[in-house]
mmCIF file of C-alpha atoms in Angstrom:
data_model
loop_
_atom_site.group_PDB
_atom_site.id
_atom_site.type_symbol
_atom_site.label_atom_id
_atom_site.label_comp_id
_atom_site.label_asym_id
_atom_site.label_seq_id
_atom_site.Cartn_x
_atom_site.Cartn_y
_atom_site.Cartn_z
ATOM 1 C CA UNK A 1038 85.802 77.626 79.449
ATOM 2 C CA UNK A 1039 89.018 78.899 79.205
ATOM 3 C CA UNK A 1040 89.400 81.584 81.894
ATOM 4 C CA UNK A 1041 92.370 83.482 80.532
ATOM 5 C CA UNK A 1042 91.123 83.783 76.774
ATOM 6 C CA UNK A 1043 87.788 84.914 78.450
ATOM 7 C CA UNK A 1044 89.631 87.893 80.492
ATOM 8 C CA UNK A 1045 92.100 88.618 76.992
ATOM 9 C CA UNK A 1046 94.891 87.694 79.483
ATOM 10 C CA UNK A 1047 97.993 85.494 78.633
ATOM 11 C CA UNK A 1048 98.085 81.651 80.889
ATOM 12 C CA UNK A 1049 100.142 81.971 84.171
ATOM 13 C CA UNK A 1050 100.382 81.060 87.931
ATOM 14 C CA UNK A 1051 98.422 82.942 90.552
ATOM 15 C CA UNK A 1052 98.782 84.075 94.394
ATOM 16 C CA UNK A 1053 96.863 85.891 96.762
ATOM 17 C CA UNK A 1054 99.072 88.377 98.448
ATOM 18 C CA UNK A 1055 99.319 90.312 101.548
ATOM 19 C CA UNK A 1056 102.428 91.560 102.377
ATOM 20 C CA UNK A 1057 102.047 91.601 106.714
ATOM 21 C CA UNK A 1058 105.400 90.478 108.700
ATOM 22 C CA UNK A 1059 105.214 89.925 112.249
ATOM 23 C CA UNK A 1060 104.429 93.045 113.841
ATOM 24 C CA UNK A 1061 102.664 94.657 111.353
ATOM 25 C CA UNK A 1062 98.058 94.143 110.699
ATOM 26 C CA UNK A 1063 96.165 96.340 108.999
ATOM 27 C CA UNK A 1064 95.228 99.542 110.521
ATOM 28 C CA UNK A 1065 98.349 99.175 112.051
ATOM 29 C CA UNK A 1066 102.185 99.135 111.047
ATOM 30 C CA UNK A 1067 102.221 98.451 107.348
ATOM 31 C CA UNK A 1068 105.259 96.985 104.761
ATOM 32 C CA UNK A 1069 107.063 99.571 103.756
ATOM 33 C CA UNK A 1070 108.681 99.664 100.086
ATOM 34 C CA UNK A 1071 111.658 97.910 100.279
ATOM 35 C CA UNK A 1072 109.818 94.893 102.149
ATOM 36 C CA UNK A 1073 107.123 94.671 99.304
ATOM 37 C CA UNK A 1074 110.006 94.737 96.873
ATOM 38 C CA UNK A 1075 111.535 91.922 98.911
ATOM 39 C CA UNK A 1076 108.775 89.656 98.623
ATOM 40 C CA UNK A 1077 107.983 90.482 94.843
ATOM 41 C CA UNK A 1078 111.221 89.950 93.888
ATOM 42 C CA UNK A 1079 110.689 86.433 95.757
ATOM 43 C CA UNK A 1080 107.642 86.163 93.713
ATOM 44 C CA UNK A 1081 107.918 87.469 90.038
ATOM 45 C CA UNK A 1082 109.642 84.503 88.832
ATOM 46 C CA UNK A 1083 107.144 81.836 89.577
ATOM 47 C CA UNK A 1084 103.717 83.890 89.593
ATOM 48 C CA UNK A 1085 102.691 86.299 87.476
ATOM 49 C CA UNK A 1086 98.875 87.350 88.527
ATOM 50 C CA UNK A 1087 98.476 88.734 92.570
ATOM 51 C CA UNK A 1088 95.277 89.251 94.591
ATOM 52 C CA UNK A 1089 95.383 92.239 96.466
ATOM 53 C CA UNK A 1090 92.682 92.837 98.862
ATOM 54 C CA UNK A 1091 92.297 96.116 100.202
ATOM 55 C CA UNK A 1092 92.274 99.302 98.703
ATOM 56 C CA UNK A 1093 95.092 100.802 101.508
ATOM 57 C CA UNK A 1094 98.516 101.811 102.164
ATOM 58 C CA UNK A 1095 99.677 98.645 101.391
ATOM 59 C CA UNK A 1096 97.997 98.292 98.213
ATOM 60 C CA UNK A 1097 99.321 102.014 96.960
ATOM 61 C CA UNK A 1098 103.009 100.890 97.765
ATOM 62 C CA UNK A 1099 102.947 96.932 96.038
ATOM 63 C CA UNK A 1100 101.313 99.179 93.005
ATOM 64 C CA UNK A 1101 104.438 101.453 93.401
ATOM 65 C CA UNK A 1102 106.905 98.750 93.547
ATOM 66 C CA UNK A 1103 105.302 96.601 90.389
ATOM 67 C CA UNK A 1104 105.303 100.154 88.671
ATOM 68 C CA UNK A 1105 108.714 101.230 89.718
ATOM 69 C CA UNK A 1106 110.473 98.216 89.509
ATOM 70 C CA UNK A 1107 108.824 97.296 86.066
ATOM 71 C CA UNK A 1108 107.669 93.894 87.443
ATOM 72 C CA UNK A 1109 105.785 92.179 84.887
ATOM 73 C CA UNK A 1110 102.813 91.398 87.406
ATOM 74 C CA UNK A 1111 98.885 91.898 86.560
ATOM 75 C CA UNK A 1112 97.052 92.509 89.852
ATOM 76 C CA UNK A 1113 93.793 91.275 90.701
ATOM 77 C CA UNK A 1114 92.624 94.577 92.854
ATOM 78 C CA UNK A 1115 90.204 94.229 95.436
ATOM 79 C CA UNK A 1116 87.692 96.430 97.810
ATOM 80 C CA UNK A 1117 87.825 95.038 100.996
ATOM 81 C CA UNK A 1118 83.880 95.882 102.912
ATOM 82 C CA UNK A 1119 82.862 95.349 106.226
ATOM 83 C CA UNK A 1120 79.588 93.990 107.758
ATOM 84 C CA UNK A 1121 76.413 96.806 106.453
ATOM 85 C CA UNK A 1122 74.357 93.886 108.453
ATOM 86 C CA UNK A 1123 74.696 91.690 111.379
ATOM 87 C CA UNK A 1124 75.035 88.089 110.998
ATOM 88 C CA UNK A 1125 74.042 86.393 114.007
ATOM 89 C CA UNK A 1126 75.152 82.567 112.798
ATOM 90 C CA UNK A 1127 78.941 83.836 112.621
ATOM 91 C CA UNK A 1128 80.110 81.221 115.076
ATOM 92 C CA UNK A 1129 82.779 83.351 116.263
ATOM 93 C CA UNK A 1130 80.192 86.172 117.719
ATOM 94 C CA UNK A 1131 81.680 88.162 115.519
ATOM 95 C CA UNK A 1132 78.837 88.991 113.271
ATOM 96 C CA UNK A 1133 76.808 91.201 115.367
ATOM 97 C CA UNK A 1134 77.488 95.405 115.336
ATOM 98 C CA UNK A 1135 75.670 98.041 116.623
ATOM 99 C CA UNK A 1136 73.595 100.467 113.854
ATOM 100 C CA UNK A 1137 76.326 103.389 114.378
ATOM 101 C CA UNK A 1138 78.788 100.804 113.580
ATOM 102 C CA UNK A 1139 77.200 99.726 110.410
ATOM 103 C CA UNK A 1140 75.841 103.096 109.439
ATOM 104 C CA UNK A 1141 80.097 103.948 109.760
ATOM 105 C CA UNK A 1142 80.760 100.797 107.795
ATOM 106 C CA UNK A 1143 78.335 101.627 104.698
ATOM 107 C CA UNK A 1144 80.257 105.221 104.112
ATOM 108 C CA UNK A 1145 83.488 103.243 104.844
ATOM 109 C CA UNK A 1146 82.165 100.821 102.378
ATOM 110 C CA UNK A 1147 81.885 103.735 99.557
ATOM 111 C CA UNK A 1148 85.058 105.339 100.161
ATOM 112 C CA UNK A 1149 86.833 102.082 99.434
ATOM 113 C CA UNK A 1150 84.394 101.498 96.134
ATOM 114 C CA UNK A 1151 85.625 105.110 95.157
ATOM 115 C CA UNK A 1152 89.330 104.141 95.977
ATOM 116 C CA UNK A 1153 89.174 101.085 93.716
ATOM 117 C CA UNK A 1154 87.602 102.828 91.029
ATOM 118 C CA UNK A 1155 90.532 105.743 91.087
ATOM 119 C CA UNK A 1156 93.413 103.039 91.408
ATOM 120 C CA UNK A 1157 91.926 100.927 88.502
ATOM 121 C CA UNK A 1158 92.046 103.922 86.216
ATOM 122 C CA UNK A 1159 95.236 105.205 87.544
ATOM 123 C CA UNK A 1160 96.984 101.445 87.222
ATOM 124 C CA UNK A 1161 95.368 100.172 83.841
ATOM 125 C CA UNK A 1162 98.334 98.616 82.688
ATOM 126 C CA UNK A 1163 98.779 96.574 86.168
ATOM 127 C CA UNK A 1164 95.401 95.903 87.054
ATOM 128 C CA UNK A 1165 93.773 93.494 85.397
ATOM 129 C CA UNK A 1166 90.348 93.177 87.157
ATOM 130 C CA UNK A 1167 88.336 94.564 90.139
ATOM 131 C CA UNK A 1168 86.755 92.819 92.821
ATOM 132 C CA UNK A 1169 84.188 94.544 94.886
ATOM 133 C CA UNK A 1170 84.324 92.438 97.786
ATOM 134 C CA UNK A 1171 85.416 88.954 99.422
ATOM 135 C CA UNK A 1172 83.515 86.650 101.908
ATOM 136 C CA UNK A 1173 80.439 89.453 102.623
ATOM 137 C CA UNK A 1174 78.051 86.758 101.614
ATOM 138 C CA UNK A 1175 78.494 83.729 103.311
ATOM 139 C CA UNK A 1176 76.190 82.273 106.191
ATOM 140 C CA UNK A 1177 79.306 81.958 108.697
ATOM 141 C CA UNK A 1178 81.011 85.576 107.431
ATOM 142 C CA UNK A 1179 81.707 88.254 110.460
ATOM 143 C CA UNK A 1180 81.313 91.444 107.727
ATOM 144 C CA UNK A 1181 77.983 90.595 105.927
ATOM 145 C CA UNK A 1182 76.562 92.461 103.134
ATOM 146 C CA UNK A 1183 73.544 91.913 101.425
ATOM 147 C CA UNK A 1184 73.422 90.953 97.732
ATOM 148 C CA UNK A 1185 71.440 93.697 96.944
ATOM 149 C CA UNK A 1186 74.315 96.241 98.214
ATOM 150 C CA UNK A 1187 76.866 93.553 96.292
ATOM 151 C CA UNK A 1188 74.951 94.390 93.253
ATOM 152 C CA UNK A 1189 75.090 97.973 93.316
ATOM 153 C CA UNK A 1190 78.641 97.980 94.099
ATOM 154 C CA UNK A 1191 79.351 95.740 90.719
ATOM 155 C CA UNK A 1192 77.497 98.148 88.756
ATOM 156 C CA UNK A 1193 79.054 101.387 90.328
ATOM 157 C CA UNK A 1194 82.806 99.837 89.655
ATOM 158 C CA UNK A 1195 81.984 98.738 86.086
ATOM 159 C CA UNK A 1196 80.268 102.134 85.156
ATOM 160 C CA UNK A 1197 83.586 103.681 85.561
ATOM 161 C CA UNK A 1198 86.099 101.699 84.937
ATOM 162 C CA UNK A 1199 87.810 99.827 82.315
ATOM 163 C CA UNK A 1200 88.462 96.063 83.715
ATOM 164 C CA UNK A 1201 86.883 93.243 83.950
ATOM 165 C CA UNK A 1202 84.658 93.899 87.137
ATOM 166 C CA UNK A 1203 83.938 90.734 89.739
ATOM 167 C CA UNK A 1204 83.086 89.871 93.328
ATOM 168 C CA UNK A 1205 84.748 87.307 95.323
ATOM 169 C CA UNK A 1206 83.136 84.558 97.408
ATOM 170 C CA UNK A 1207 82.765 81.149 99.100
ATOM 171 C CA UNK A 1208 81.319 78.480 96.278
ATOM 172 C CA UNK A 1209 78.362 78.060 98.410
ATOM 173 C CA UNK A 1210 76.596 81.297 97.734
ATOM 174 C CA UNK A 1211 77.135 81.429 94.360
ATOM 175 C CA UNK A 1212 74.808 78.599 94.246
ATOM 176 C CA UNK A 1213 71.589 79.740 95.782
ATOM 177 C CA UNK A 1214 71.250 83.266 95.997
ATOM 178 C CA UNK A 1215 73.916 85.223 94.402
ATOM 179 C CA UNK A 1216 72.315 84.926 90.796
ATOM 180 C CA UNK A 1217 71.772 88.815 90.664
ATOM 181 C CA UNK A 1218 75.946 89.273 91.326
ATOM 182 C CA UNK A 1219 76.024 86.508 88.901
ATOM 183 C CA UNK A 1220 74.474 88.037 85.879
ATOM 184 C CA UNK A 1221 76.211 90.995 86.632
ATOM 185 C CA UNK A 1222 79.777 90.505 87.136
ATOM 186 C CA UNK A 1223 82.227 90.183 84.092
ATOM 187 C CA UNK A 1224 83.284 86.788 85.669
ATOM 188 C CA UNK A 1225 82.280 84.914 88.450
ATOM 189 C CA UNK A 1226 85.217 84.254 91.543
ATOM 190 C CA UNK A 1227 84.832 81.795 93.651
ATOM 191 C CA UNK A 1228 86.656 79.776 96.574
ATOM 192 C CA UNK A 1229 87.335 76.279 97.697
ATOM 193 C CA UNK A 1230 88.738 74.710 100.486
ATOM 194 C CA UNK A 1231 88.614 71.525 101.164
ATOM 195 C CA UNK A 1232 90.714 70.904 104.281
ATOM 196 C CA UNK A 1233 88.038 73.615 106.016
ATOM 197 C CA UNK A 1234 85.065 70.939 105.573
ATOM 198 C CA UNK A 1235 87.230 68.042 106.933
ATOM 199 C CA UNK A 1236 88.117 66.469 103.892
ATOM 200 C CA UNK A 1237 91.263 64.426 103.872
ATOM 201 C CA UNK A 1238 94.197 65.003 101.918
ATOM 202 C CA UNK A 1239 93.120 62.312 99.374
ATOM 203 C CA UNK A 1240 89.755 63.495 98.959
ATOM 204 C CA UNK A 1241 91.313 67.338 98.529
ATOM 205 C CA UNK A 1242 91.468 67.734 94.771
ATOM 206 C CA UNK A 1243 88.104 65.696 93.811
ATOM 207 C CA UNK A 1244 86.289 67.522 96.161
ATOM 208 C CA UNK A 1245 87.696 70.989 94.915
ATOM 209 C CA UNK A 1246 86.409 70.056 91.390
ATOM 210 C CA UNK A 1247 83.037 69.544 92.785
ATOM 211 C CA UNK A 1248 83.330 72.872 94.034
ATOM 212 C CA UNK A 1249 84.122 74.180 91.131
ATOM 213 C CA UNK A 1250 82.312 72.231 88.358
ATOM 214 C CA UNK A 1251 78.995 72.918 90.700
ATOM 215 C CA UNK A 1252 79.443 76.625 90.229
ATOM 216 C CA UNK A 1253 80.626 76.131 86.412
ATOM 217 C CA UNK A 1254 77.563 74.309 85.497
ATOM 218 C CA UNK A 1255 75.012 76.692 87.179
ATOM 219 C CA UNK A 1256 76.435 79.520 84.902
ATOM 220 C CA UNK A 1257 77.870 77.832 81.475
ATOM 221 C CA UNK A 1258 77.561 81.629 79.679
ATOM 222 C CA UNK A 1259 79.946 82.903 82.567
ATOM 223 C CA UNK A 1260 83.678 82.224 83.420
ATOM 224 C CA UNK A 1261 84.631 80.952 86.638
ATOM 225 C CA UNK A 1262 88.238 81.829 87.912
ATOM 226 C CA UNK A 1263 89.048 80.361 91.687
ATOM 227 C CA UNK A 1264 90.702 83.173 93.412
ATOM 228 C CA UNK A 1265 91.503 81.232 96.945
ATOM 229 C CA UNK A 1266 92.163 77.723 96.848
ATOM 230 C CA UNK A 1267 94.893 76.064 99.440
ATOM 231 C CA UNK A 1268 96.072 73.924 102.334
ATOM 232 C CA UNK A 1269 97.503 75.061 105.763
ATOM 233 C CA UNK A 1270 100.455 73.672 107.215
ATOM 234 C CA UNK A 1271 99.164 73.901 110.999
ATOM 235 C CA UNK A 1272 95.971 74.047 113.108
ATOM 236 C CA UNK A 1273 95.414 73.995 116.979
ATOM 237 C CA UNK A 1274 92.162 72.232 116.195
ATOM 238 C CA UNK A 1275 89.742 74.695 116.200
ATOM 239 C CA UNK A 1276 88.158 74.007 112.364
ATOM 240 C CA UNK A 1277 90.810 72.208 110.861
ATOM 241 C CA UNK A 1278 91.977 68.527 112.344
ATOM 242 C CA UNK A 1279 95.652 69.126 112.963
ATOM 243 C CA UNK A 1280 96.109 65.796 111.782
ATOM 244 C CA UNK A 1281 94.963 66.870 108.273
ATOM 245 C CA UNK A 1282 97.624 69.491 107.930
ATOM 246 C CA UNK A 1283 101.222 69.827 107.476
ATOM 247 C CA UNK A 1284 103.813 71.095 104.878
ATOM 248 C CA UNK A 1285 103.638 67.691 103.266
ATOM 249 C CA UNK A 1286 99.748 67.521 102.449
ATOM 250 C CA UNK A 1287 99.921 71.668 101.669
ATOM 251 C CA UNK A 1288 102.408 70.035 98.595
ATOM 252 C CA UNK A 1289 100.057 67.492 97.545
ATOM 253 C CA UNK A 1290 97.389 69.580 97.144
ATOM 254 C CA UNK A 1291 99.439 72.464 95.200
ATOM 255 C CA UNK A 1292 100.585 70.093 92.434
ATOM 256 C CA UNK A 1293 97.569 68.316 92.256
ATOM 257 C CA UNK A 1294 96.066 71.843 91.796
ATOM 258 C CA UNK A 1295 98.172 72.900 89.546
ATOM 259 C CA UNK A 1296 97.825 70.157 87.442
ATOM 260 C CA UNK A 1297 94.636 70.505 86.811
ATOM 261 C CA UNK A 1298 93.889 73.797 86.467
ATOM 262 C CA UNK A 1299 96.474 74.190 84.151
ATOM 263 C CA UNK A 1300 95.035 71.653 81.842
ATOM 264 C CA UNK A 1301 91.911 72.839 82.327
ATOM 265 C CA UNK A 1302 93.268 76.818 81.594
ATOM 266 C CA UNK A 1303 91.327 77.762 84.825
ATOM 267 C CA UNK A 1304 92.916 80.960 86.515
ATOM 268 C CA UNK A 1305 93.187 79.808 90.115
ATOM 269 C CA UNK A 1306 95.005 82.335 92.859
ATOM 270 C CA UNK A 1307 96.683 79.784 95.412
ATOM 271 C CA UNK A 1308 96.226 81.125 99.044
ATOM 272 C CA UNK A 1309 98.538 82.496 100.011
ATOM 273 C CA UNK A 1310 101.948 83.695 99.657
ATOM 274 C CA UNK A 1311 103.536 84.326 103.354
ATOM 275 C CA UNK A 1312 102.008 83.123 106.562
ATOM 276 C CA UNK A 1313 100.909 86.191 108.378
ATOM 277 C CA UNK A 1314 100.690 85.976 112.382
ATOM 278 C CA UNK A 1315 98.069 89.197 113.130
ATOM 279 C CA UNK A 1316 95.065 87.197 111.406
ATOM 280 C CA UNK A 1317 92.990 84.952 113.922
ATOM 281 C CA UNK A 1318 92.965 84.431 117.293
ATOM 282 C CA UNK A 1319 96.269 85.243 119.154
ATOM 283 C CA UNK A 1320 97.049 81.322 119.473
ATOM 284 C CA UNK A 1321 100.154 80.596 117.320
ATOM 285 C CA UNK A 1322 98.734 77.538 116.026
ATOM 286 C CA UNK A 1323 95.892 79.183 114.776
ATOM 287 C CA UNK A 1324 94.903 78.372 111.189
ATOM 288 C CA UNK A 1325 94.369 81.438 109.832
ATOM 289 C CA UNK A 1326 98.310 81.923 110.233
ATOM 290 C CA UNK A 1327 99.323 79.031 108.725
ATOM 291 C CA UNK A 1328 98.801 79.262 104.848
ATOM 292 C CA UNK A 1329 101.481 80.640 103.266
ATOM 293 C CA UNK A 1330 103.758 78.880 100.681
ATOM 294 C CA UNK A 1331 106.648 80.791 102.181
ATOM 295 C CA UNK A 1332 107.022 81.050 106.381
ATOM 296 C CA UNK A 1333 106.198 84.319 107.846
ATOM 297 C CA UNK A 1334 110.321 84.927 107.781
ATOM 298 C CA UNK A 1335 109.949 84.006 104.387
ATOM 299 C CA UNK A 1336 111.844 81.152 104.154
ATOM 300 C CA UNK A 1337 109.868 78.426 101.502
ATOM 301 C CA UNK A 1338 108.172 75.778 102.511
ATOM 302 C CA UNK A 1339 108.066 72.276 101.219
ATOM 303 C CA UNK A 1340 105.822 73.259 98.449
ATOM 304 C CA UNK A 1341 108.152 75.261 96.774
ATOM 305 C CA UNK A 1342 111.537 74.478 98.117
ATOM 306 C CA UNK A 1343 112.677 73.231 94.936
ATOM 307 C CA UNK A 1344 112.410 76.498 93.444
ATOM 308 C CA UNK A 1345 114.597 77.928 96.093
#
C-alpha cells in the first residue's frame, strides 16, 4: 500500500527528532529557539516529515520555529505516556512503580492526551498526524500501558481532532495483541531494528522487511508507516555487539533503507537526527546515545556527509 496516498500526503524523507544538546534532558534545560532553528535549518533540505515525541516545551518552540520561519515541514506529533502499570520483565528494573506513582502517571497521562489534542487543532497546517503513544506496549518497555488504556486514548484524540490519529510501537506487539489499537487507529506505526536483535549488518535490511511485511500482512485493509528504523554508530556492549556498529554499517543500512522504502512508497522516519548524550545510562558508549545521523555537536556523520 502506498503509505503517503493513504495519509493524502505528498512522497518525502522522514526523521525522528529531538532537539537535546549536551546539557540539556527533558524535565530539564530545554533548546531554546534559535538552537531548534539551527538544527531545522540543517534539516529542511533533505527531510521533509519530523517525529516529535512529547507534547512539551520543546515541542511548542520546533512548532514555533516551522511556523515562524515558514519551513515547509509536516510534523508527526506525538503524546509521550508513562508506565499506568508495572512491568516486572523490564530487564533494566525499571518497570516497577509504586500505585501513587502510577495513579500520578494516569492524570499525567491525560494532560498530555489533552495537550496533543489542543496543538493538533492549533497546528493543522503543520501537523500531519497524532500519535498517542510510543513503546507503552512492549514486554521489555519501562512505562507500560495496557491496550485497553491505548485504545481509549486513540478514540479520545480522533474524536476531536482532525488528523490522521495512530499509536507507535515495537513490530512485535502489533502482532499478537494489539488488534483492538489496530482496528482503531487511522494507520498502523510500527518499529524495526535490526542491529537490537543481533543481526549483522548484512542481514539488516532483509530482516527489517520481515518486520515489516509480518505486520503488513496481518492487516492488508490498514497502512503501515515505520516511524523508527536505524543503526547506531557505537555500543559499550550492553545490547548491541560493538562490533556490529559503526558510522560505516549506520550508512549501509540508510541507503539500503532508503532504497527500498522509496520504491515501495512506505513512509519510514529514520532514527534519529542528532545523537543526544542524557538518554541511557551515564556511560558514554552507551547505545542509546549513539543514533544520530548528525554528532551531538552536529557535525554529519558518514551517512550524510555528502550532503554537507
Amino acid at each position: 500500500m502506498n503509505t503517503f496516498k493513504h495519509l493524502g500526503i505528498n512522497p518525502g524523507k522522514a526523521i525522528c527528532y529531538s532537539g537535546f544538546r549536551e546539557g540539556q534532558n527533558p524535565g530539564g534545560v530545554y533548546p531554546d529557539y534559535q538552537q531548534v532553528k539551527e538544527d531545522l535549518l540543517l534539516l529542511h533540505n533533505h527531510w521533509k516529515f519530523l517525529r516529535v515525541y512529547d507534547c512539551d516545551q520543546l515541542a511548542d518552540t520546533i512548532l514555533e520555529v516551522i511556523s515562524n520561519e515558514k519551513l515547509n515541514f509536516k510534523v508527526m506529533m506525538g503524546a509521550y505516556i508513562n508506565a499506568e502499570m508495572n512491568n516486572f520483565n523490564c530487564p533494566w528494573n525499571g518497570g516497577v512503580h509504586s500505585e501513587e506513582q502510577l495513579e500520578k502517571n494516569c492524570i499525567n497521562n491525560q494532560k498530555q492526551i489533552l495537550k496533543l489534542i489542543e496543538i493538533g487543532n492549533k497546528y493543522p497546517e503543520i501537523i500531519f498526524s497524532l500519535s498517542v503513544g510510543n513503546e507503552a506496549c512492549v514486554d521489555w518497555t519501562d512505562h507500560y500501558v495496557p491496550e485497553s488504556k491505548i485504545l481509549q486514548y486513540v478514540k479520545q484524540v480522533k474524536a476531536h481532532t482532525k488528523q490522521p490519529v495512530t499509536y507507535c510501537e515495537n513490530y512485535v506487539p502489533w502482532l499478537f495483541k494489539l488488534e483492538k489499537v489496530a482496528d482503531e487507529v487511522d494507520f498502523i506505526s510500527m518499529h524495526t531494528y535490526p542491529v537490537w536483535e543481533y543481526k549483522h549488518i548484512e542481514e539488516s535490511l532483509d530482516y527489517s522487511k520481515e518486520n515489516y511485511y509480518a505486520v503488513a500482512n496481518k492487516f492488508p485493509q490498514k497502512a503501515v508507516v515505520i516511524t523508527e528504523a536505524g543503526w547506531a554508530t557505537n555500543s559499550n556492549g550492553r545490547g548491541i555487539n560493538p562490533d556490529n556498529v559503526n558510522e560505516g554499517y549506520q550508512k549501509i543500512y540508510f541507503e539500503k533503507l532508503m532504497n527500498w522504502i522509496e520504491k515501495e512508497k512506505i513512509l519510514t522516519f529514520f532514527f534519529e537526527a542528532f545523537d543526544e548524550t542524557w538518554k541511557g545510562s551515564p556511560e558514554p558508549l552507551e547505545p542509546e546515545k549513539h543514533w544520530g545521523l548528525f554528532k551531538i555537536d552536529r557535525t554529519p556523520k558518514l551517512a550524510i556527509k555528502h550532503l554537507y
